[in-house]
Each structure stands twice: as structure tokens, then as C-alpha cells.
Amino acid sequence: SPRHSKLEKADILEMTVKHLRSLQRAQMTAALSTDPTVLGKYRAGFSECMNEVTRFLSTCEGVNTEVRTRLLGHLASCMTQINAMNYPAPPPPPPLPPAAAFGPPLVPPGSGAGPLPGMPCKPGADAAKAYGGL
């Protein structure tokens, strides 16, 4: 019957949406495990985009007030969810033995050693590029 086929199509659509959301979560998790700064960059980009939409809607005539209100409310709700996401907690550093606390530095000053692998140490210029829109 036609009614039955419409329900099946709706079920397929619902399953597709769930699958795509699951893929999106998996991609975000993989990206965060590779580069912990991804979430901050995503937040900054979303915030900048939201500000542009707000600016556009405030200058664009002919946009239905209800549509404008619903769109901005939706974006604000998304921003709240994005801000509620947490960075993965870094593992705690191992405790230092008492003698090591007063010994010579592990890396001599001026040796050119960079940040430890996996530690997000970025120069100020890189941070300004990533977060310049805030």
C-alpha cells in the first residue's frame, strides 16, 4: 500500500541521518586524536560563520522575521553544543623522582629541541591565525 511505502522511506531517511551523524562523530574523534587543536579551530570557524550570517541577516531586507529568528536560534543552539564539547584530557605527567627535581635540565638550553611530540605548543602567530576571528 502507498502508506506502507512512505513509512519505509521515512525509516530509510531516518537511518541515513543517524548513519551520517555517526560518521561525522567518528571523523571528529579521529581528527581530535590526531590534532587536539582541531576543536578550537572548528569553534572559531563556526563562530565566525555565525557572525557573518548574523551580519548578513541584519542588512538583508525581505527576510521573514520568523525565519531570521529561527535560523539565529538554531545557530546559537549549535554554538552552545559546540562549546559544551571538551578537549580530550591530556595524560598526567609521570611523577619526578626527588633527585631529578634538582638535577641538571634534561634538555640543555639552546639545544634547539622543539616541543614534545603530541604536545600542542604553537607560536603566538599560529594561534593568532587560528583564532583571529574571535
Coordinates of C-alpha atoms in Angstrom, one line a residue:
S1 CA 0.0 0.0 0.0
P2 CA 1.2 3.6 -0.6
R3 CA 1.0 4.4 3.1
H4 CA 3.3 1.5 4.0
S5 CA 5.9 2.5 1.4
K6 CA 6.0 6.1 2.7
L7 CA 6.8 4.8 6.2
E8 CA 9.6 2.7 4.8
K9 CA 11.0 5.7 3.0
A10 CA 10.9 7.7 6.2
D11 CA 12.6 4.9 8.1
I12 CA 15.3 4.8 5.5
L13 CA 15.8 8.5 5.7
E14 CA 16.0 8.4 9.5
M15 CA 18.6 5.6 9.3
T16 CA 20.6 7.6 6.8
V17 CA 20.6 10.7 9.0
K18 CA 21.7 8.6 12.0
H19 CA 24.5 7.0 9.9
L20 CA 25.7 10.3 8.7
R21 CA 25.8 11.7 12.2
S22 CA 27.7 8.7 13.4
L23 CA 30.2 9.2 10.6
Q24 CA 30.6 12.8 11.5
R25 CA 31.2 12.0 15.1
A26 CA 33.8 9.3 14.1
Q27 CA 35.6 11.9 11.9
M28 CA 35.7 14.5 14.6
T29 CA 37.0 11.9 17.1
A30 CA 39.7 10.9 14.7
A31 CA 40.6 14.5 13.9
L32 CA 40.8 15.3 17.6
S33 CA 43.1 12.4 18.4
T34 CA 45.4 13.5 15.5
D35 CA 45.5 17.2 16.3
P36 CA 44.0 18.4 19.7
T37 CA 43.7 22.0 18.2
V38 CA 41.0 20.9 15.7
L39 CA 38.1 21.6 18.1
G40 CA 39.3 25.1 18.9
K41 CA 39.7 25.8 15.2
Y42 CA 36.2 24.4 14.4
R43 CA 34.7 26.6 17.2
A44 CA 36.5 29.7 15.8
G45 CA 35.3 28.9 12.3
F46 CA 31.7 28.2 13.3
S47 CA 31.7 31.4 15.4
E48 CA 33.0 33.5 12.5
C49 CA 30.4 32.0 10.2
M50 CA 27.6 32.6 12.7
N51 CA 28.7 36.3 13.0
E52 CA 28.7 36.6 9.2
V53 CA 25.2 35.1 8.9
T54 CA 24.0 37.5 11.7
R55 CA 25.6 40.5 9.8
F56 CA 24.0 39.4 6.5
L57 CA 20.6 38.9 8.0
S58 CA 20.7 42.3 9.7
T59 CA 21.4 44.1 6.4
C60 CA 19.2 41.9 4.1
E61 CA 15.7 43.2 3.5
G62 CA 12.9 40.9 2.7
V63 CA 13.9 38.1 5.1
N64 CA 10.9 36.9 7.1
T65 CA 11.3 37.8 10.8
E66 CA 10.3 34.3 11.9
V67 CA 12.8 32.7 9.6
R68 CA 15.5 35.0 10.8
T69 CA 14.7 34.3 14.4
R70 CA 14.6 30.5 13.9
L71 CA 17.8 30.5 12.0
L72 CA 19.7 32.5 14.5
G73 CA 18.2 30.5 17.4
H74 CA 19.3 27.3 15.7
L75 CA 22.9 28.6 15.2
A76 CA 23.0 29.7 18.8
S77 CA 21.9 26.3 19.9
C78 CA 24.6 24.7 17.8
M79 CA 27.2 27.0 19.2
T80 CA 26.1 26.0 22.7
Q81 CA 26.6 22.4 21.9
I82 CA 30.0 23.0 20.3
N83 CA 31.1 25.0 23.4
A84 CA 30.0 22.1 25.6
M85 CA 32.3 19.8 23.8
N86 CA 35.6 19.3 25.8
Y87 CA 39.1 18.7 24.6
P88 CA 40.4 15.3 25.4
A89 CA 42.2 15.4 28.7
P90 CA 45.9 15.0 28.3
P91 CA 47.6 12.2 30.2
P92 CA 49.0 13.3 33.6
P93 CA 52.8 13.7 33.6
P94 CA 54.7 11.0 35.4
P95 CA 55.9 12.0 38.9
L96 CA 59.6 13.1 39.0
P97 CA 61.9 11.3 41.4
P98 CA 63.1 13.6 44.1
A99 CA 66.7 13.8 42.8
A100 CA 65.6 14.8 39.3
A101 CA 63.8 17.9 40.6
F102 CA 67.2 19.5 41.4
G103 CA 69.4 17.9 38.8
P104 CA 70.6 19.4 35.5
P105 CA 68.0 20.2 32.8
L106 CA 67.1 17.2 30.7
V107 CA 67.4 19.3 27.5
P108 CA 70.3 21.8 27.6
P109 CA 69.2 25.4 26.9
G110 CA 69.8 26.5 23.3
S111 CA 69.9 22.9 22.0
G112 CA 67.1 23.6 19.5
A113 CA 64.8 20.9 20.9
G114 CA 61.2 21.6 19.9
P115 CA 58.0 20.7 21.7
L116 CA 57.4 17.1 22.7
P117 CA 55.5 15.0 20.1
G118 CA 51.8 15.2 20.7
M119 CA 52.1 18.4 22.8
P120 CA 50.3 21.4 21.3
C121 CA 52.9 24.1 21.6
K122 CA 52.3 26.7 18.9
P123 CA 53.9 30.1 18.5
G124 CA 51.7 33.1 19.0
A125 CA 51.5 33.8 15.3
D126 CA 49.9 30.4 14.6
A127 CA 47.4 30.9 17.4
A128 CA 46.5 34.4 16.1
K129 CA 45.9 32.9 12.6
A130 CA 43.7 30.2 14.0
Y131 CA 41.7 32.4 16.5
G132 CA 42.0 35.8 14.8
G133 CA 38.2 35.9 14.2
L134 CA 37.3 35.9 17.9

